[in-house]
């Protein structure tokens, strides 16, 4: 079984400042890693994903994340945030093996509030 | 637009009632996953259907059931509704197998039980 821990439930940050949203996971098998964003009253939108290869992955809206296998972490970063980045961010894992089912296991989410 | 369609977008119903949520996956995707998002439990996997067959169950209550039809759309049936069933219900579709790289989510159905 997999589990995901998002270490911060809320992160306030000033506009144009950098931000890091932390995510740690636990799994006994290899996983794919994802970050999703949910804007108020909206569905889930994929920000970026790590499948294999380079440990630094770039996503949409200027976000990037780094996979660290030894730390079992997948932290999300943005060098300069904008008001429009205010949303809830979810880290998720998807196992690469199993009984033919590859459901996502989500963290509890981090609410990013960008302050003007 | 993810290509996954969920209807209705909003649903308000009374305790004890039964509702059906519908999901149409992306063209070509054989898998449909259902998730529940609530304030206290977060995002939780409910059930997975692949090409009409149940593939896996998560934290799904016995009062809830799902099915996937030959045209691949899926329905989630919630019965004997309780106040605590109020939540946002998402479906996601995916190409399946180890080559699958991501799931695509619908906009969700917000269920309010009063």
mmCIF file of C-alpha atoms in Angstrom:
data_model
loop_
_atom_site.group_PDB
_atom_site.id
_atom_site.type_symbol
_atom_site.label_atom_id
_atom_site.label_comp_id
_atom_site.label_asym_id
_atom_site.label_seq_id
_atom_site.Cartn_x
_atom_site.Cartn_y
_atom_site.Cartn_z
ATOM 1 C CA UNK A 1 0.000 0.000 0.000
ATOM 2 C CA UNK A 2 1.023 3.555 -0.579
ATOM 3 C CA UNK A 3 0.647 6.665 1.545
ATOM 4 C CA UNK A 4 1.294 10.330 0.935
ATOM 5 C CA UNK A 5 2.060 13.013 3.479
ATOM 6 C CA UNK A 6 1.798 16.671 2.653
ATOM 7 C CA UNK A 7 3.594 18.347 5.475
ATOM 8 C CA UNK A 8 1.838 21.711 5.357
ATOM 9 C CA UNK A 9 -1.919 22.110 5.278
ATOM 10 C CA UNK A 10 -1.708 25.846 4.558
ATOM 11 C CA UNK A 11 1.048 27.956 3.061
ATOM 12 C CA UNK A 12 0.697 31.742 2.832
ATOM 13 C CA UNK A 13 3.220 33.492 0.618
ATOM 14 C CA UNK A 14 3.603 36.987 -0.766
ATOM 15 C CA UNK A 15 3.185 37.600 -4.472
ATOM 16 C CA UNK A 16 6.420 37.196 -6.471
ATOM 17 C CA UNK A 17 8.053 35.247 -3.628
ATOM 18 C CA UNK A 18 9.230 31.649 -4.114
ATOM 19 C CA UNK A 19 7.268 28.754 -2.690
ATOM 20 C CA UNK A 20 7.888 25.103 -1.889
ATOM 21 C CA UNK A 21 5.086 22.658 -1.102
ATOM 22 C CA UNK A 22 6.372 19.521 0.533
ATOM 23 C CA UNK A 23 5.333 15.960 -0.183
ATOM 24 C CA UNK A 24 6.659 12.683 1.158
ATOM 25 C CA UNK A 25 5.439 9.263 0.164
ATOM 26 C CA UNK A 26 5.705 5.702 1.325
ATOM 27 C CA UNK A 27 5.452 2.676 -0.934
ATOM 28 C CA UNK A 28 6.763 -0.857 -1.106
ATOM 29 C CA UNK A 29 6.732 -0.774 -4.916
ATOM 30 C CA UNK A 30 7.813 1.661 -7.558
ATOM 31 C CA UNK A 31 5.405 4.506 -8.133
ATOM 32 C CA UNK A 32 4.549 7.300 -10.454
ATOM 33 C CA UNK A 33 4.271 10.679 -8.716
ATOM 34 C CA UNK A 34 1.913 13.527 -9.502
ATOM 35 C CA UNK A 35 0.943 16.995 -8.416
ATOM 36 C CA UNK A 36 -2.600 18.167 -9.067
ATOM 37 C CA UNK A 37 -4.086 21.615 -8.528
ATOM 38 C CA UNK A 38 -7.672 22.379 -7.596
ATOM 39 C CA UNK A 39 -8.935 25.923 -7.993
ATOM 40 C CA UNK A 40 -12.012 26.933 -5.972
ATOM 41 C CA UNK A 41 -15.118 25.090 -7.141
ATOM 42 C CA UNK A 42 -13.181 23.300 -9.862
ATOM 43 C CA UNK A 43 -11.975 19.803 -10.634
ATOM 44 C CA UNK A 44 -8.433 18.457 -10.448
ATOM 45 C CA UNK A 45 -5.908 19.586 -13.022
ATOM 46 C CA UNK A 46 -2.583 17.851 -13.541
ATOM 47 C CA UNK A 47 0.377 20.166 -12.845
ATOM 48 C CA UNK A 48 3.195 17.720 -13.475
ATOM 49 C CA UNK A 49 4.226 14.097 -13.191
ATOM 50 C CA UNK A 50 7.308 12.017 -12.548
ATOM 51 C CA UNK A 51 7.460 8.714 -14.392
ATOM 52 C CA UNK A 52 11.162 7.982 -14.780
ATOM 53 C CA UNK A 53 14.371 9.586 -15.959
ATOM 54 C CA UNK A 54 15.391 13.078 -14.894
ATOM 55 C CA UNK A 55 14.487 13.730 -11.292
ATOM 56 C CA UNK A 56 13.584 17.352 -12.005
ATOM 57 C CA UNK A 57 10.288 17.648 -13.797
ATOM 58 C CA UNK A 58 8.701 20.788 -15.144
ATOM 59 C CA UNK A 59 4.988 21.353 -15.314
ATOM 60 C CA UNK A 60 2.484 23.946 -16.296
ATOM 61 C CA UNK A 61 2.292 27.501 -14.954
ATOM 62 C CA UNK A 62 6.004 27.616 -14.088
ATOM 63 C CA UNK A 63 5.899 24.861 -11.467
ATOM 64 C CA UNK A 64 8.574 22.207 -11.099
ATOM 65 C CA UNK A 65 9.167 19.299 -8.747
ATOM 66 C CA UNK A 66 12.131 17.207 -7.780
ATOM 67 C CA UNK A 67 11.957 13.481 -7.120
ATOM 68 C CA UNK A 68 14.280 12.327 -4.376
ATOM 69 C CA UNK A 69 14.243 8.558 -4.040
ATOM 70 C CA UNK A 70 16.418 8.374 -0.943
ATOM 71 C CA UNK A 71 14.246 10.916 0.858
ATOM 72 C CA UNK A 72 11.044 9.528 -0.700
ATOM 73 C CA UNK A 73 10.048 13.094 -1.443
ATOM 74 C CA UNK A 74 8.525 14.968 -4.344
ATOM 75 C CA UNK A 75 8.465 18.633 -3.393
ATOM 76 C CA UNK A 76 6.769 21.196 -5.626
ATOM 77 C CA UNK A 77 8.411 24.565 -6.243
ATOM 78 C CA UNK A 78 7.790 27.810 -8.038
ATOM 79 C CA UNK A 79 10.368 30.619 -8.088
ATOM 80 C CA UNK A 80 7.825 33.453 -8.189
ATOM 81 C CA UNK A 81 4.143 33.027 -7.381
ATOM 82 C CA UNK A 82 1.225 34.965 -8.745
ATOM 83 C CA UNK A 83 -2.161 35.744 -7.249
ATOM 84 C CA UNK A 84 -3.690 33.265 -9.693
ATOM 85 C CA UNK A 85 -1.707 30.434 -8.059
ATOM 86 C CA UNK A 86 -4.010 30.596 -5.040
ATOM 87 C CA UNK A 87 -5.485 27.104 -4.943
ATOM 88 C CA UNK A 88 -5.220 23.746 -3.227
ATOM 89 C CA UNK A 89 -2.427 21.448 -4.311
ATOM 90 C CA UNK A 90 -2.485 17.681 -4.029
ATOM 91 C CA UNK A 91 0.416 15.283 -4.228
ATOM 92 C CA UNK A 92 -0.480 11.769 -5.381
ATOM 93 C CA UNK A 93 1.170 8.435 -6.086
ATOM 94 C CA UNK A 94 0.180 5.648 -8.414
ATOM 95 C CA UNK A 95 1.650 2.188 -8.024
ATOM 96 C CA UNK A 96 3.318 0.540 -10.987
ATOM 97 C CA UNK A 97 2.193 -2.913 -10.036
ATOM 98 C CA UNK A 98 -0.845 -4.493 -8.528
ATOM 99 C CA UNK A 99 -3.926 -6.444 -9.431
ATOM 100 C CA UNK A 100 -4.389 -4.413 -12.588
ATOM 101 C CA UNK A 101 -5.641 -1.367 -10.762
ATOM 102 C CA UNK A 102 -3.641 1.819 -10.648
ATOM 103 C CA UNK A 103 -5.661 4.085 -8.459
ATOM 104 C CA UNK A 104 -4.191 7.274 -7.075
ATOM 105 C CA UNK A 105 -3.433 7.746 -3.409
ATOM 106 C CA UNK A 106 -3.640 11.411 -2.480
ATOM 107 C CA UNK A 107 -2.195 13.522 0.258
ATOM 108 C CA UNK A 108 -4.489 15.725 2.340
ATOM 109 C CA UNK A 109 -3.692 18.772 0.247
ATOM 110 C CA UNK A 110 -1.903 22.079 0.805
ATOM 111 C CA UNK A 111 -3.801 25.328 0.477
ATOM 112 C CA UNK A 112 -1.581 27.954 -1.086
ATOM 113 C CA UNK A 113 -2.660 31.524 -0.427
ATOM 114 C CA UNK A 114 -0.833 34.214 -2.350
ATOM 115 C CA UNK A 115 -0.901 37.571 -0.594
ATOM 116 C CA UNK A 116 -0.803 40.728 -2.738
ATOM 117 C CA UNK B 1 -11.048 20.344 -20.858
ATOM 118 C CA UNK B 2 -9.991 16.866 -19.717
ATOM 119 C CA UNK B 3 -12.469 15.063 -21.953
ATOM 120 C CA UNK B 4 -14.164 13.441 -18.951
ATOM 121 C CA UNK B 5 -17.772 14.498 -18.438
ATOM 122 C CA UNK B 6 -19.656 14.236 -15.180
ATOM 123 C CA UNK B 7 -23.320 14.955 -14.651
ATOM 124 C CA UNK B 8 -24.970 16.532 -12.836
ATOM 125 C CA UNK B 9 -22.617 19.222 -11.565
ATOM 126 C CA UNK B 10 -24.668 19.815 -8.447
ATOM 127 C CA UNK B 11 -27.182 17.667 -6.626
ATOM 128 C CA UNK B 12 -29.186 18.456 -3.513
ATOM 129 C CA UNK B 13 -31.220 15.699 -1.940
ATOM 130 C CA UNK B 14 -32.688 14.626 1.372
ATOM 131 C CA UNK B 15 -31.457 12.028 3.804
ATOM 132 C CA UNK B 16 -32.610 8.534 3.004
ATOM 133 C CA UNK B 17 -32.835 9.180 -0.710
ATOM 134 C CA UNK B 18 -30.956 7.531 -3.601
ATOM 135 C CA UNK B 19 -29.024 9.328 -6.337
ATOM 136 C CA UNK B 20 -27.096 8.354 -9.444
ATOM 137 C CA UNK B 21 -23.979 10.139 -10.626
ATOM 138 C CA UNK B 22 -22.851 9.704 -14.195
ATOM 139 C CA UNK B 23 -19.407 9.740 -15.777
ATOM 140 C CA UNK B 24 -18.412 9.576 -19.442
ATOM 141 C CA UNK B 25 -14.705 8.779 -19.856
ATOM 142 C CA UNK B 26 -12.341 10.135 -22.495
ATOM 143 C CA UNK B 27 -12.690 8.529 -25.862
ATOM 144 C CA UNK B 28 -10.704 5.298 -25.894
ATOM 145 C CA UNK B 29 -10.188 5.040 -22.131
ATOM 146 C CA UNK B 30 -11.426 1.740 -20.751
ATOM 147 C CA UNK B 31 -10.892 2.504 -17.075
ATOM 148 C CA UNK B 32 -13.065 4.627 -14.825
ATOM 149 C CA UNK B 33 -12.105 5.421 -11.249
ATOM 150 C CA UNK B 34 -14.423 7.048 -8.711
ATOM 151 C CA UNK B 35 -13.139 9.243 -5.883
ATOM 152 C CA UNK B 36 -14.836 11.051 -3.028
ATOM 153 C CA UNK B 37 -13.538 14.372 -1.721
ATOM 154 C CA UNK B 38 -14.811 15.397 1.693
ATOM 155 C CA UNK B 39 -13.564 17.904 4.234
ATOM 156 C CA UNK B 40 -12.709 15.310 6.861
ATOM 157 C CA UNK B 41 -11.452 12.422 4.701
ATOM 158 C CA UNK B 42 -9.817 14.279 1.844
ATOM 159 C CA UNK B 43 -9.644 12.578 -1.559
ATOM 160 C CA UNK B 44 -10.359 8.875 -1.290
ATOM 161 C CA UNK B 45 -10.524 6.163 -3.906
ATOM 162 C CA UNK B 46 -13.891 4.431 -4.053
ATOM 163 C CA UNK B 47 -13.942 1.958 -6.920
ATOM 164 C CA UNK B 48 -12.363 1.113 -10.274
ATOM 165 C CA UNK B 49 -14.039 -0.352 -13.339
ATOM 166 C CA UNK B 50 -12.226 -1.604 -16.404
ATOM 167 C CA UNK B 51 -14.108 -2.401 -19.599
ATOM 168 C CA UNK B 52 -17.301 -3.194 -17.730
ATOM 169 C CA UNK B 53 -15.797 -5.194 -14.898
ATOM 170 C CA UNK B 54 -15.050 -4.188 -11.344
ATOM 171 C CA UNK B 55 -11.281 -4.167 -10.872
ATOM 172 C CA UNK B 56 -10.706 -2.820 -7.388
ATOM 173 C CA UNK B 57 -12.559 -1.420 -4.411
ATOM 174 C CA UNK B 58 -11.375 1.173 -1.980
ATOM 175 C CA UNK B 59 -13.190 2.853 0.877
ATOM 176 C CA UNK B 60 -16.622 2.420 -0.602
ATOM 177 C CA UNK B 61 -19.622 2.009 1.682
ATOM 178 C CA UNK B 62 -22.006 -0.893 1.164
ATOM 179 C CA UNK B 63 -24.744 1.668 0.451
ATOM 180 C CA UNK B 64 -22.781 2.744 -2.607
ATOM 181 C CA UNK B 65 -22.436 0.799 -5.831
ATOM 182 C CA UNK B 66 -21.205 1.409 -9.325
ATOM 183 C CA UNK B 67 -21.331 -0.079 -12.763
ATOM 184 C CA UNK B 68 -19.792 0.484 -16.164
ATOM 185 C CA UNK B 69 -21.894 0.034 -19.255
ATOM 186 C CA UNK B 70 -20.973 -1.359 -22.715
ATOM 187 C CA UNK B 71 -20.503 2.190 -24.035
ATOM 188 C CA UNK B 72 -17.985 2.623 -21.154
ATOM 189 C CA UNK B 73 -19.856 5.303 -19.267
ATOM 190 C CA UNK B 74 -20.111 4.645 -15.563
ATOM 191 C CA UNK B 75 -22.669 5.362 -12.885
ATOM 192 C CA UNK B 76 -22.157 5.651 -9.149
ATOM 193 C CA UNK B 77 -25.276 4.883 -7.148
ATOM 194 C CA UNK B 78 -25.570 6.222 -3.621
ATOM 195 C CA UNK B 79 -28.495 5.041 -1.519
ATOM 196 C CA UNK B 80 -29.911 5.618 1.966
ATOM 197 C CA UNK B 81 -28.078 8.903 1.930
ATOM 198 C CA UNK B 82 -26.786 10.427 5.143
ATOM 199 C CA UNK B 83 -25.622 13.939 5.907
ATOM 200 C CA UNK B 84 -22.044 12.668 5.965
ATOM 201 C CA UNK B 85 -22.271 11.611 2.325
ATOM 202 C CA UNK B 86 -22.198 15.253 1.307
ATOM 203 C CA UNK B 87 -19.024 15.577 -0.746
ATOM 204 C CA UNK B 88 -17.544 16.202 -4.139
ATOM 205 C CA UNK B 89 -17.481 13.025 -6.224
ATOM 206 C CA UNK B 90 -14.956 12.775 -9.029
ATOM 207 C CA UNK B 91 -14.474 10.270 -11.728
ATOM 208 C CA UNK B 92 -11.255 9.835 -13.639
ATOM 209 C CA UNK B 93 -10.503 7.876 -16.761
ATOM 210 C CA UNK B 94 -7.311 6.279 -17.891
ATOM 211 C CA UNK B 95 -5.674 4.085 -20.432
ATOM 212 C CA UNK B 96 -4.840 1.003 -18.406
ATOM 213 C CA UNK B 97 -1.873 -1.207 -17.824
ATOM 214 C CA UNK B 98 1.655 -0.429 -16.755
ATOM 215 C CA UNK B 99 1.987 1.951 -19.659
ATOM 216 C CA UNK B 100 -0.660 4.182 -18.157
ATOM 217 C CA UNK B 101 0.875 7.442 -17.119
ATOM 218 C CA UNK B 102 -1.944 9.565 -15.804
ATOM 219 C CA UNK B 103 -5.620 9.780 -15.017
ATOM 220 C CA UNK B 104 -7.870 12.533 -16.343
ATOM 221 C CA UNK B 105 -10.448 13.957 -13.981
ATOM 222 C CA UNK B 106 -13.922 15.259 -14.572
ATOM 223 C CA UNK B 107 -15.170 18.468 -12.955
ATOM 224 C CA UNK B 108 -16.955 16.520 -10.259
ATOM 225 C CA UNK B 109 -20.483 16.289 -8.905
ATOM 226 C CA UNK B 110 -21.117 18.192 -5.710
ATOM 227 C CA UNK B 111 -23.618 16.277 -3.610
ATOM 228 C CA UNK B 112 -25.370 18.004 -0.748
ATOM 229 C CA UNK B 113 -27.538 15.897 1.545
ATOM 230 C CA UNK B 114 -29.960 17.905 3.660
#
